[in-house]
Protein backbone atom coordinates (compact mmCIF):
# COMPACT_ATOMS: atom_id res chain seq x y z
CA UNK A 1 0.00 0.00 0.00
CA UNK A 2 0.89 3.64 -0.12
CA UNK A 3 2.12 5.33 3.03
CA UNK A 4 3.38 8.72 4.13
CA UNK A 5 4.88 9.07 7.59
CA UNK A 6 5.63 12.27 9.44
CA UNK A 7 5.71 13.12 13.15
CA UNK A 8 2.42 14.08 14.70
CA UNK A 9 3.66 17.06 16.63
CA UNK A 10 6.84 19.05 17.19
CA UNK A 11 7.72 21.95 19.45
CA UNK A 12 10.38 24.56 18.79
CA UNK A 13 11.46 27.94 20.10
CA UNK A 14 11.03 31.26 18.35
CA UNK A 15 14.17 32.14 16.42
CA UNK A 16 15.41 28.55 16.29
CA UNK A 17 15.56 26.02 13.47
CA UNK A 18 13.32 22.97 13.10
CA UNK A 19 13.40 20.04 10.68
CA UNK A 20 10.24 18.11 9.87
CA UNK A 21 10.86 14.70 8.36
CA UNK A 22 8.70 12.77 5.94
CA UNK A 23 9.18 9.22 4.68
CA UNK A 24 7.10 7.68 1.95
CA UNK A 25 6.27 4.49 0.14
CA UNK A 26 4.18 5.05 -2.96
CA UNK A 27 3.40 3.42 -6.27
CA UNK A 28 5.50 5.64 -8.47
CA UNK A 29 6.80 9.11 -7.81
CA UNK A 30 6.07 12.37 -9.56
CA UNK A 31 7.20 14.80 -6.94
CA UNK A 32 6.88 15.62 -3.26
CA UNK A 33 5.06 18.64 -1.90
CA UNK A 34 5.06 20.45 1.40
CA UNK A 35 2.03 22.49 2.40
CA UNK A 36 1.38 24.70 5.41
CA UNK A 37 -2.05 24.71 6.98
CA UNK A 38 -3.17 27.05 9.73
CA UNK A 39 -6.08 25.91 11.86
CA UNK A 40 -9.39 26.35 10.07
CA UNK A 41 -7.80 27.31 6.79
CA UNK A 42 -6.98 25.53 3.55
CA UNK A 43 -3.40 24.38 2.87
CA UNK A 44 -0.98 26.73 1.17
CA UNK A 45 1.86 25.58 -1.05
CA UNK A 46 5.38 25.75 0.34
CA UNK A 47 7.64 23.66 -1.87
CA UNK A 48 7.96 21.03 -4.54
CA UNK A 49 10.84 18.57 -5.02
CA UNK A 50 11.12 16.13 -7.88
CA UNK A 51 14.90 15.77 -8.07
CA UNK A 52 17.25 14.83 -5.25
CA UNK A 53 18.73 17.66 -3.29
CA UNK A 54 17.89 20.80 -1.43
CA UNK A 55 15.51 23.53 -2.59
CA UNK A 56 15.82 26.77 -0.68
CA UNK A 57 13.15 29.44 -0.55
CA UNK A 58 13.74 32.14 1.99
CA UNK A 59 13.46 30.79 5.54
CA UNK A 60 12.13 27.47 4.28
CA UNK A 61 14.11 24.70 2.59
CA UNK A 62 13.04 21.27 1.44
CA UNK A 63 15.23 18.26 0.81
CA UNK A 64 14.54 15.08 -1.13
CA UNK A 65 16.23 11.70 -1.41
CA UNK A 66 14.28 9.49 -3.79
CA UNK A 67 16.44 6.43 -3.14
CA UNK A 68 15.64 6.65 0.57
CA UNK A 69 12.01 7.70 0.16
CA UNK A 70 12.76 10.62 2.44
CA UNK A 71 12.22 14.33 2.59
CA UNK A 72 12.50 17.05 5.16
CA UNK A 73 11.25 20.58 5.52
CA UNK A 74 13.64 22.93 7.27
CA UNK A 75 12.34 26.11 8.85
CA UNK A 76 14.87 28.71 9.99
CA UNK A 77 14.50 31.78 12.18
CA UNK A 78 11.19 30.54 13.46
CA UNK A 79 8.44 33.06 13.99
CA UNK A 80 5.27 32.67 16.03
CA UNK A 81 3.25 32.79 12.81
CA UNK A 82 4.96 29.57 11.71
CA UNK A 83 2.82 27.69 14.22
CA UNK A 84 0.75 25.51 11.91
CA UNK A 85 0.42 22.01 10.55
CA UNK A 86 2.86 21.01 7.84
CA UNK A 87 1.62 18.46 5.35
CA UNK A 88 3.85 16.23 3.27
CA UNK A 89 2.27 14.89 0.07
CA UNK A 90 3.63 12.68 -2.70
CA UNK A 91 2.29 12.56 -6.24
CA UNK A 92 2.13 8.95 -7.37
CA UNK A 93 2.34 7.40 -10.81
CA UNK A 94 -1.31 8.34 -11.49
CA UNK A 95 -0.58 11.95 -10.60
CA UNK A 96 -2.70 11.61 -7.48
CA UNK A 97 -1.54 13.26 -4.28
CA UNK A 98 -1.02 10.94 -1.33
CA UNK A 99 -1.18 12.93 1.89
CA UNK A 100 0.57 12.50 5.18
CA UNK A 101 -1.38 13.16 8.36
CA UNK A 102 0.51 16.38 8.96
CA UNK A 103 2.90 17.60 11.63
CA UNK A 104 1.58 20.14 14.08
CA UNK A 105 4.36 22.60 14.83
CA UNK A 106 4.11 24.55 18.06
CA UNK A 107 6.36 27.59 18.42
CA UNK A 108 7.12 28.82 21.92
CA UNK A 109 8.47 32.27 22.76
CA UNK B 1 0.18 31.90 -7.91
CA UNK B 2 -3.16 30.85 -9.32
CA UNK B 3 -6.29 31.65 -7.35
CA UNK B 4 -9.11 29.28 -6.49
CA UNK B 5 -12.27 30.55 -4.86
CA UNK B 6 -14.83 28.57 -2.95
CA UNK B 7 -18.34 29.55 -2.03
CA UNK B 8 -19.86 29.61 0.51
CA UNK B 9 -17.12 29.79 3.12
CA UNK B 10 -19.45 28.71 5.88
CA UNK B 11 -22.90 27.11 5.87
CA UNK B 12 -25.19 25.87 8.58
CA UNK B 13 -28.15 23.77 7.52
CA UNK B 14 -30.80 21.49 8.92
CA UNK B 15 -30.53 17.74 8.65
CA UNK B 16 -32.07 16.44 5.45
CA UNK B 17 -31.37 19.50 3.31
CA UNK B 18 -28.95 19.66 0.39
CA UNK B 19 -25.99 22.00 0.20
CA UNK B 20 -24.11 23.06 -2.91
CA UNK B 21 -20.49 24.21 -2.74
CA UNK B 22 -18.86 25.95 -5.69
CA UNK B 23 -15.19 25.86 -6.59
CA UNK B 24 -13.84 28.25 -9.20
CA UNK B 25 -10.40 28.73 -10.72
CA UNK B 26 -10.25 32.47 -11.22
CA UNK B 27 -7.24 33.04 -13.45
CA UNK B 28 -6.49 29.70 -15.04
CA UNK B 29 -8.26 26.78 -16.64
CA UNK B 30 -8.40 23.67 -14.53
CA UNK B 31 -9.09 20.44 -16.35
CA UNK B 32 -8.87 18.59 -13.05
CA UNK B 33 -10.31 19.60 -9.71
CA UNK B 34 -10.19 17.69 -6.46
CA UNK B 35 -12.60 17.62 -3.55
CA UNK B 36 -11.31 16.92 -0.07
CA UNK B 37 -12.91 16.56 3.32
CA UNK B 38 -11.05 17.26 6.52
CA UNK B 39 -12.25 16.43 10.00
CA UNK B 40 -10.81 18.31 12.99
CA UNK B 41 -7.16 17.54 13.61
CA UNK B 42 -7.10 15.05 10.76
CA UNK B 43 -5.40 15.09 7.41
CA UNK B 44 -7.05 15.85 4.11
CA UNK B 45 -9.10 13.00 2.73
CA UNK B 46 -9.59 12.93 -1.01
CA UNK B 47 -13.25 12.39 -1.85
CA UNK B 48 -13.23 12.59 -5.61
CA UNK B 49 -11.36 13.76 -8.66
CA UNK B 50 -13.35 15.85 -11.08
CA UNK B 51 -12.46 16.16 -14.75
CA UNK B 52 -14.14 18.72 -16.94
CA UNK B 53 -16.80 17.20 -19.13
CA UNK B 54 -16.71 13.74 -17.62
CA UNK B 55 -17.96 11.92 -14.56
CA UNK B 56 -16.06 12.33 -11.34
CA UNK B 57 -13.91 9.52 -9.98
CA UNK B 58 -14.83 8.78 -6.40
CA UNK B 59 -12.54 7.35 -3.76
CA UNK B 60 -13.45 4.13 -2.04
CA UNK B 61 -16.06 4.61 0.64
CA UNK B 62 -17.40 7.90 -0.74
CA UNK B 63 -21.05 7.68 -1.79
CA UNK B 64 -21.41 9.14 -5.26
CA UNK B 65 -25.17 9.53 -4.86
CA UNK B 66 -24.71 11.53 -1.70
CA UNK B 67 -21.85 13.72 -2.87
CA UNK B 68 -22.78 14.89 -6.34
CA UNK B 69 -19.97 16.47 -8.33
CA UNK B 70 -20.39 18.46 -11.50
CA UNK B 71 -17.49 19.90 -13.49
CA UNK B 72 -19.33 21.69 -16.24
CA UNK B 73 -16.57 24.06 -17.33
CA UNK B 74 -12.83 24.52 -17.09
CA UNK B 75 -13.27 27.02 -14.27
CA UNK B 76 -16.13 25.62 -12.19
CA UNK B 77 -16.77 22.46 -10.23
CA UNK B 78 -19.61 21.99 -7.75
CA UNK B 79 -20.08 19.57 -4.88
CA UNK B 80 -23.61 18.97 -3.66
CA UNK B 81 -24.09 17.24 -0.34
CA UNK B 82 -27.53 15.70 -0.64
CA UNK B 83 -29.75 15.00 2.36
CA UNK B 84 -27.05 16.18 4.72
CA UNK B 85 -26.75 14.66 8.17
CA UNK B 86 -24.79 15.82 11.24
CA UNK B 87 -22.01 13.35 10.47
CA UNK B 88 -21.44 15.21 7.19
CA UNK B 89 -20.34 18.25 9.17
CA UNK B 90 -16.78 18.88 8.11
CA UNK B 91 -14.38 21.21 6.33
CA UNK B 92 -14.68 20.71 2.57
CA UNK B 93 -11.79 21.91 0.44
CA UNK B 94 -11.43 21.96 -3.31
CA UNK B 95 -8.24 22.24 -5.28
CA UNK B 96 -7.41 22.69 -8.92
CA UNK B 97 -4.37 21.46 -10.75
CA UNK B 98 -2.49 24.08 -12.66
CA UNK B 99 -0.74 23.61 -15.97
CA UNK B 100 2.68 24.44 -14.61
CA UNK B 101 5.61 22.06 -14.66
CA UNK B 102 5.42 21.25 -10.99
CA UNK B 103 1.90 19.80 -11.01
CA UNK B 104 1.03 22.08 -8.14
CA UNK B 105 -2.46 21.99 -6.73
CA UNK B 106 -4.02 25.30 -5.78
CA UNK B 107 -6.45 25.15 -2.92
CA UNK B 108 -9.66 27.01 -2.35
CA UNK B 109 -10.20 28.56 1.09
CA UNK B 110 -12.54 25.77 2.17
CA UNK B 111 -16.16 25.54 3.24
CA UNK B 112 -17.13 24.82 6.82
CA UNK B 113 -20.35 22.79 6.77
CA UNK B 114 -22.34 22.36 9.97
CA UNK B 115 -25.43 20.18 9.83
CA UNK B 116 -27.77 20.55 12.77
PDB file of C-alpha atoms in Angstrom:
ATOM      1  CA  UNK A   1       0.000   0.000   0.000  1.00  0.00           C
ATOM      2  CA  UNK A   2       0.894   3.644  -0.120  1.00  0.00           C
ATOM      3  CA  UNK A   3       2.125   5.330   3.026  1.00  0.00           C
ATOM      4  CA  UNK A   4       3.376   8.715   4.128  1.00  0.00           C
ATOM      5  CA  UNK A   5       4.875   9.070   7.595  1.00  0.00           C
ATOM      6  CA  UNK A   6       5.626  12.272   9.440  1.00  0.00           C
ATOM      7  CA  UNK A   7       5.710  13.120  13.153  1.00  0.00           C
ATOM      8  CA  UNK A   8       2.417  14.077  14.701  1.00  0.00           C
ATOM      9  CA  UNK A   9       3.661  17.058  16.633  1.00  0.00           C
ATOM     10  CA  UNK A  10       6.835  19.051  17.192  1.00  0.00           C
ATOM     11  CA  UNK A  11       7.716  21.954  19.446  1.00  0.00           C
ATOM     12  CA  UNK A  12      10.385  24.564  18.792  1.00  0.00           C
ATOM     13  CA  UNK A  13      11.463  27.943  20.102  1.00  0.00           C
ATOM     14  CA  UNK A  14      11.028  31.263  18.353  1.00  0.00           C
ATOM     15  CA  UNK A  15      14.172  32.144  16.421  1.00  0.00           C
ATOM     16  CA  UNK A  16      15.410  28.555  16.286  1.00  0.00           C
ATOM     17  CA  UNK A  17      15.560  26.016  13.474  1.00  0.00           C
ATOM     18  CA  UNK A  18      13.317  22.967  13.096  1.00  0.00           C
ATOM     19  CA  UNK A  19      13.404  20.039  10.685  1.00  0.00           C
ATOM     20  CA  UNK A  20      10.236  18.107   9.874  1.00  0.00           C
ATOM     21  CA  UNK A  21      10.861  14.699   8.356  1.00  0.00           C
ATOM     22  CA  UNK A  22       8.698  12.770   5.937  1.00  0.00           C
ATOM     23  CA  UNK A  23       9.181   9.215   4.681  1.00  0.00           C
ATOM     24  CA  UNK A  24       7.099   7.684   1.955  1.00  0.00           C
ATOM     25  CA  UNK A  25       6.272   4.493   0.136  1.00  0.00           C
ATOM     26  CA  UNK A  26       4.177   5.046  -2.959  1.00  0.00           C
ATOM     27  CA  UNK A  27       3.402   3.423  -6.270  1.00  0.00           C
ATOM     28  CA  UNK A  28       5.503   5.643  -8.473  1.00  0.00           C
ATOM     29  CA  UNK A  29       6.804   9.107  -7.807  1.00  0.00           C
ATOM     30  CA  UNK A  30       6.070  12.370  -9.565  1.00  0.00           C
ATOM     31  CA  UNK A  31       7.202  14.804  -6.937  1.00  0.00           C
ATOM     32  CA  UNK A  32       6.880  15.621  -3.265  1.00  0.00           C
ATOM     33  CA  UNK A  33       5.063  18.635  -1.904  1.00  0.00           C
ATOM     34  CA  UNK A  34       5.062  20.452   1.402  1.00  0.00           C
ATOM     35  CA  UNK A  35       2.032  22.488   2.397  1.00  0.00           C
ATOM     36  CA  UNK A  36       1.380  24.700   5.411  1.00  0.00           C
ATOM     37  CA  UNK A  37      -2.048  24.705   6.980  1.00  0.00           C
ATOM     38  CA  UNK A  38      -3.171  27.047   9.727  1.00  0.00           C
ATOM     39  CA  UNK A  39      -6.077  25.907  11.856  1.00  0.00           C
ATOM     40  CA  UNK A  40      -9.388  26.346  10.075  1.00  0.00           C
ATOM     41  CA  UNK A  41      -7.795  27.311   6.792  1.00  0.00           C
ATOM     42  CA  UNK A  42      -6.981  25.530   3.551  1.00  0.00           C
ATOM     43  CA  UNK A  43      -3.401  24.376   2.867  1.00  0.00           C
ATOM     44  CA  UNK A  44      -0.983  26.725   1.166  1.00  0.00           C
ATOM     45  CA  UNK A  45       1.861  25.578  -1.047  1.00  0.00           C
ATOM     46  CA  UNK A  46       5.383  25.754   0.341  1.00  0.00           C
ATOM     47  CA  UNK A  47       7.639  23.664  -1.865  1.00  0.00           C
ATOM     48  CA  UNK A  48       7.965  21.027  -4.544  1.00  0.00           C
ATOM     49  CA  UNK A  49      10.839  18.574  -5.024  1.00  0.00           C
ATOM     50  CA  UNK A  50      11.115  16.126  -7.880  1.00  0.00           C
ATOM     51  CA  UNK A  51      14.899  15.772  -8.070  1.00  0.00           C
ATOM     52  CA  UNK A  52      17.247  14.829  -5.245  1.00  0.00           C
ATOM     53  CA  UNK A  53      18.728  17.655  -3.290  1.00  0.00           C
ATOM     54  CA  UNK A  54      17.889  20.803  -1.427  1.00  0.00           C
ATOM     55  CA  UNK A  55      15.510  23.530  -2.591  1.00  0.00           C
ATOM     56  CA  UNK A  56      15.818  26.775  -0.678  1.00  0.00           C
ATOM     57  CA  UNK A  57      13.155  29.441  -0.554  1.00  0.00           C
ATOM     58  CA  UNK A  58      13.737  32.135   1.995  1.00  0.00           C
ATOM     59  CA  UNK A  59      13.457  30.787   5.538  1.00  0.00           C
ATOM     60  CA  UNK A  60      12.126  27.472   4.282  1.00  0.00           C
ATOM     61  CA  UNK A  61      14.111  24.704   2.588  1.00  0.00           C
ATOM     62  CA  UNK A  62      13.037  21.274   1.444  1.00  0.00           C
ATOM     63  CA  UNK A  63      15.232  18.259   0.815  1.00  0.00           C
ATOM     64  CA  UNK A  64      14.535  15.080  -1.129  1.00  0.00           C
ATOM     65  CA  UNK A  65      16.226  11.699  -1.410  1.00  0.00           C
ATOM     66  CA  UNK A  66      14.276   9.488  -3.789  1.00  0.00           C
ATOM     67  CA  UNK A  67      16.436   6.429  -3.138  1.00  0.00           C
ATOM     68  CA  UNK A  68      15.637   6.646   0.565  1.00  0.00           C
ATOM     69  CA  UNK A  69      12.012   7.699   0.160  1.00  0.00           C
ATOM     70  CA  UNK A  70      12.761  10.620   2.437  1.00  0.00           C
ATOM     71  CA  UNK A  71      12.220  14.333   2.586  1.00  0.00           C
ATOM     72  CA  UNK A  72      12.498  17.045   5.164  1.00  0.00           C
ATOM     73  CA  UNK A  73      11.246  20.581   5.523  1.00  0.00           C
ATOM     74  CA  UNK A  74      13.643  22.926   7.273  1.00  0.00           C
ATOM     75  CA  UNK A  75      12.340  26.107   8.849  1.00  0.00           C
ATOM     76  CA  UNK A  76      14.868  28.711   9.988  1.00  0.00           C
ATOM     77  CA  UNK A  77      14.503  31.782  12.182  1.00  0.00           C
ATOM     78  CA  UNK A  78      11.192  30.542  13.456  1.00  0.00           C
ATOM     79  CA  UNK A  79       8.435  33.055  13.995  1.00  0.00           C
ATOM     80  CA  UNK A  80       5.273  32.668  16.026  1.00  0.00           C
ATOM     81  CA  UNK A  81       3.246  32.791  12.810  1.00  0.00           C
ATOM     82  CA  UNK A  82       4.961  29.570  11.712  1.00  0.00           C
ATOM     83  CA  UNK A  83       2.817  27.693  14.221  1.00  0.00           C
ATOM     84  CA  UNK A  84       0.746  25.512  11.913  1.00  0.00           C
ATOM     85  CA  UNK A  85       0.420  22.015  10.550  1.00  0.00           C
ATOM     86  CA  UNK A  86       2.862  21.011   7.836  1.00  0.00           C
ATOM     87  CA  UNK A  87       1.623  18.458   5.351  1.00  0.00           C
ATOM     88  CA  UNK A  88       3.853  16.233   3.265  1.00  0.00           C
ATOM     89  CA  UNK A  89       2.270  14.889   0.069  1.00  0.00           C
ATOM     90  CA  UNK A  90       3.634  12.677  -2.701  1.00  0.00           C
ATOM     91  CA  UNK A  91       2.291  12.561  -6.240  1.00  0.00           C
ATOM     92  CA  UNK A  92       2.130   8.951  -7.365  1.00  0.00           C
ATOM     93  CA  UNK A  93       2.343   7.401 -10.813  1.00  0.00           C
ATOM     94  CA  UNK A  94      -1.307   8.337 -11.493  1.00  0.00           C
ATOM     95  CA  UNK A  95      -0.578  11.955 -10.596  1.00  0.00           C
ATOM     96  CA  UNK A  96      -2.696  11.609  -7.481  1.00  0.00           C
ATOM     97  CA  UNK A  97      -1.537  13.265  -4.280  1.00  0.00           C
ATOM     98  CA  UNK A  98      -1.020  10.942  -1.333  1.00  0.00           C
ATOM     99  CA  UNK A  99      -1.179  12.930   1.887  1.00  0.00           C
ATOM    100  CA  UNK A 100       0.574  12.500   5.183  1.00  0.00           C
ATOM    101  CA  UNK A 101      -1.382  13.165   8.356  1.00  0.00           C
ATOM    102  CA  UNK A 102       0.506  16.385   8.958  1.00  0.00           C
ATOM    103  CA  UNK A 103       2.898  17.602  11.631  1.00  0.00           C
ATOM    104  CA  UNK A 104       1.581  20.143  14.081  1.00  0.00           C
ATOM    105  CA  UNK A 105       4.362  22.596  14.828  1.00  0.00           C
ATOM    106  CA  UNK A 106       4.115  24.555  18.055  1.00  0.00           C
ATOM    107  CA  UNK A 107       6.359  27.593  18.422  1.00  0.00           C
ATOM    108  CA  UNK A 108       7.121  28.815  21.921  1.00  0.00           C
ATOM    109  CA  UNK A 109       8.473  32.272  22.762  1.00  0.00           C
TER     110      UNK A 109
ATOM    111  CA  UNK B   1       0.178  31.899  -7.914  1.00  0.00           C
ATOM    112  CA  UNK B   2      -3.158  30.848  -9.316  1.00  0.00           C
ATOM    113  CA  UNK B   3      -6.293  31.646  -7.350  1.00  0.00           C
ATOM    114  CA  UNK B   4      -9.105  29.285  -6.486  1.00  0.00           C
ATOM    115  CA  UNK B   5     -12.270  30.547  -4.858  1.00  0.00           C
ATOM    116  CA  UNK B   6     -14.828  28.570  -2.949  1.00  0.00           C
ATOM    117  CA  UNK B   7     -18.344  29.552  -2.031  1.00  0.00           C
ATOM    118  CA  UNK B   8     -19.856  29.614   0.509  1.00  0.00           C
ATOM    119  CA  UNK B   9     -17.115  29.793   3.120  1.00  0.00           C
ATOM    120  CA  UNK B  10     -19.451  28.707   5.880  1.00  0.00           C
ATOM    121  CA  UNK B  11     -22.898  27.114   5.870  1.00  0.00           C
ATOM    122  CA  UNK B  12     -25.191  25.874   8.582  1.00  0.00           C
ATOM    123  CA  UNK B  13     -28.151  23.775   7.525  1.00  0.00           C
ATOM    124  CA  UNK B  14     -30.801  21.491   8.922  1.00  0.00           C
ATOM    125  CA  UNK B  15     -30.532  17.744   8.653  1.00  0.00           C
ATOM    126  CA  UNK B  16     -32.074  16.444   5.447  1.00  0.00           C
ATOM    127  CA  UNK B  17     -31.368  19.501   3.313  1.00  0.00           C
ATOM    128  CA  UNK B  18     -28.948  19.663   0.389  1.00  0.00           C
ATOM    129  CA  UNK B  19     -25.993  21.999   0.201  1.00  0.00           C
ATOM    130  CA  UNK B  20     -24.109  23.065  -2.912  1.00  0.00           C
ATOM    131  CA  UNK B  21     -20.493  24.211  -2.742  1.00  0.00           C
ATOM    132  CA  UNK B  22     -18.865  25.954  -5.695  1.00  0.00           C
ATOM    133  CA  UNK B  23     -15.187  25.859  -6.590  1.00  0.00           C
ATOM    134  CA  UNK B  24     -13.843  28.249  -9.196  1.00  0.00           C
ATOM    135  CA  UNK B  25     -10.405  28.726 -10.718  1.00  0.00           C
ATOM    136  CA  UNK B  26     -10.247  32.474 -11.220  1.00  0.00           C
ATOM    137  CA  UNK B  27      -7.244  33.042 -13.446  1.00  0.00           C
ATOM    138  CA  UNK B  28      -6.490  29.704 -15.042  1.00  0.00           C
ATOM    139  CA  UNK B  29      -8.261  26.780 -16.641  1.00  0.00           C
ATOM    140  CA  UNK B  30      -8.402  23.666 -14.533  1.00  0.00           C
ATOM    141  CA  UNK B  31      -9.091  20.445 -16.347  1.00  0.00           C
ATOM    142  CA  UNK B  32      -8.872  18.593 -13.052  1.00  0.00           C
ATOM    143  CA  UNK B  33     -10.308  19.605  -9.709  1.00  0.00           C
ATOM    144  CA  UNK B  34     -10.186  17.690  -6.459  1.00  0.00           C
ATOM    145  CA  UNK B  35     -12.600  17.619  -3.550  1.00  0.00           C
ATOM    146  CA  UNK B  36     -11.308  16.921  -0.066  1.00  0.00           C
ATOM    147  CA  UNK B  37     -12.906  16.558   3.323  1.00  0.00           C
ATOM    148  CA  UNK B  38     -11.050  17.264   6.525  1.00  0.00           C
ATOM    149  CA  UNK B  39     -12.249  16.431  10.003  1.00  0.00           C
ATOM    150  CA  UNK B  40     -10.815  18.309  12.989  1.00  0.00           C
ATOM    151  CA  UNK B  41      -7.159  17.543  13.609  1.00  0.00           C
ATOM    152  CA  UNK B  42      -7.104  15.046  10.758  1.00  0.00           C
ATOM    153  CA  UNK B  43      -5.398  15.087   7.407  1.00  0.00           C
ATOM    154  CA  UNK B  44      -7.047  15.850   4.112  1.00  0.00           C
ATOM    155  CA  UNK B  45      -9.105  13.004   2.729  1.00  0.00           C
ATOM    156  CA  UNK B  46      -9.594  12.930  -1.015  1.00  0.00           C
ATOM    157  CA  UNK B  47     -13.250  12.387  -1.848  1.00  0.00           C
ATOM    158  CA  UNK B  48     -13.226  12.589  -5.608  1.00  0.00           C
ATOM    159  CA  UNK B  49     -11.357  13.762  -8.660  1.00  0.00           C
ATOM    160  CA  UNK B  50     -13.351  15.851 -11.080  1.00  0.00           C
ATOM    161  CA  UNK B  51     -12.456  16.155 -14.755  1.00  0.00           C
ATOM    162  CA  UNK B  52     -14.144  18.717 -16.936  1.00  0.00           C
ATOM    163  CA  UNK B  53     -16.802  17.201 -19.134  1.00  0.00           C
ATOM    164  CA  UNK B  54     -16.709  13.735 -17.620  1.00  0.00           C
ATOM    165  CA  UNK B  55     -17.960  11.917 -14.558  1.00  0.00           C
ATOM    166  CA  UNK B  56     -16.057  12.331 -11.335  1.00  0.00           C
ATOM    167  CA  UNK B  57     -13.910   9.523  -9.984  1.00  0.00           C
ATOM    168  CA  UNK B  58     -14.831   8.782  -6.398  1.00  0.00           C
ATOM    169  CA  UNK B  59     -12.537   7.349  -3.755  1.00  0.00           C
ATOM    170  CA  UNK B  60     -13.452   4.126  -2.043  1.00  0.00           C
ATOM    171  CA  UNK B  61     -16.057   4.611   0.637  1.00  0.00           C
ATOM    172  CA  UNK B  62     -17.403   7.895  -0.737  1.00  0.00           C
ATOM    173  CA  UNK B  63     -21.049   7.677  -1.790  1.00  0.00           C
ATOM    174  CA  UNK B  64     -21.415   9.141  -5.259  1.00  0.00           C
ATOM    175  CA  UNK B  65     -25.173   9.531  -4.860  1.00  0.00           C
ATOM    176  CA  UNK B  66     -24.715  11.527  -1.700  1.00  0.00           C
ATOM    177  CA  UNK B  67     -21.846  13.723  -2.865  1.00  0.00           C
ATOM    178  CA  UNK B  68     -22.777  14.888  -6.344  1.00  0.00           C
ATOM    179  CA  UNK B  69     -19.973  16.468  -8.335  1.00  0.00           C
ATOM    180  CA  UNK B  70     -20.394  18.458 -11.503  1.00  0.00           C
ATOM    181  CA  UNK B  71     -17.493  19.901 -13.488  1.00  0.00           C
ATOM    182  CA  UNK B  72     -19.329  21.690 -16.241  1.00  0.00           C
ATOM    183  CA  UNK B  73     -16.574  24.062 -17.330  1.00  0.00           C
ATOM    184  CA  UNK B  74     -12.833  24.522 -17.091  1.00  0.00           C
ATOM    185  CA  UNK B  75     -13.269  27.016 -14.275  1.00  0.00           C
ATOM    186  CA  UNK B  76     -16.128  25.623 -12.191  1.00  0.00           C
ATOM    187  CA  UNK B  77     -16.774  22.463 -10.225  1.00  0.00           C
ATOM    188  CA  UNK B  78     -19.606  21.993  -7.750  1.00  0.00           C
ATOM    189  CA  UNK B  79     -20.081  19.572  -4.884  1.00  0.00           C
ATOM    190  CA  UNK B  80     -23.614  18.974  -3.659  1.00  0.00           C
ATOM    191  CA  UNK B  81     -24.087  17.237  -0.340  1.00  0.00           C
ATOM    192  CA  UNK B  82     -27.530  15.705  -0.642  1.00  0.00           C
ATOM    193  CA  UNK B  83     -29.751  15.002   2.365  1.00  0.00           C
ATOM    194  CA  UNK B  84     -27.051  16.183   4.722  1.00  0.00           C
ATOM    195  CA  UNK B  85     -26.751  14.657   8.172  1.00  0.00           C
ATOM    196  CA  UNK B  86     -24.793  15.817  11.236  1.00  0.00           C
ATOM    197  CA  UNK B  87     -22.008  13.347  10.467  1.00  0.00           C
ATOM    198  CA  UNK B  88     -21.440  15.207   7.194  1.00  0.00           C
ATOM    199  CA  UNK B  89     -20.340  18.247   9.168  1.00  0.00           C
ATOM    200  CA  UNK B  90     -16.776  18.877   8.109  1.00  0.00           C
ATOM    201  CA  UNK B  91     -14.382  21.209   6.330  1.00  0.00           C
ATOM    202  CA  UNK B  92     -14.684  20.713   2.575  1.00  0.00           C
ATOM    203  CA  UNK B  93     -11.793  21.913   0.435  1.00  0.00           C
ATOM    204  CA  UNK B  94     -11.430  21.960  -3.314  1.00  0.00           C
ATOM    205  CA  UNK B  95      -8.239  22.241  -5.280  1.00  0.00           C
ATOM    206  CA  UNK B  96      -7.406  22.693  -8.925  1.00  0.00           C
ATOM    207  CA  UNK B  97      -4.372  21.460 -10.752  1.00  0.00           C
ATOM    208  CA  UNK B  98      -2.487  24.077 -12.661  1.00  0.00           C
ATOM    209  CA  UNK B  99      -0.739  23.613 -15.971  1.00  0.00           C
ATOM    210  CA  UNK B 100       2.680  24.444 -14.605  1.00  0.00           C
ATOM    211  CA  UNK B 101       5.608  22.064 -14.662  1.00  0.00           C
ATOM    212  CA  UNK B 102       5.423  21.254 -10.985  1.00  0.00           C
ATOM    213  CA  UNK B 103       1.903  19.802 -11.015  1.00  0.00           C
ATOM    214  CA  UNK B 104       1.027  22.083  -8.136  1.00  0.00           C
ATOM    215  CA  UNK B 105      -2.462  21.987  -6.735  1.00  0.00           C
ATOM    216  CA  UNK B 106      -4.016  25.297  -5.783  1.00  0.00           C
ATOM    217  CA  UNK B 107      -6.450  25.146  -2.921  1.00  0.00           C
ATOM    218  CA  UNK B 108      -9.656  27.009  -2.349  1.00  0.00           C
ATOM    219  CA  UNK B 109     -10.197  28.557   1.086  1.00  0.00           C
ATOM    220  CA  UNK B 110     -12.536  25.773   2.174  1.00  0.00           C
ATOM    221  CA  UNK B 111     -16.163  25.544   3.236  1.00  0.00           C
ATOM    222  CA  UNK B 112     -17.128  24.815   6.818  1.00  0.00           C
ATOM    223  CA  UNK B 113     -20.353  22.789   6.769  1.00  0.00           C
ATOM    224  CA  UNK B 114     -22.340  22.357   9.966  1.00  0.00           C
ATOM    225  CA  UNK B 115     -25.432  20.181   9.828  1.00  0.00           C
ATOM    226  CA  UNK B 116     -27.770  20.549  12.771  1.00  0.00           C
TER     227      UNK B 116
END
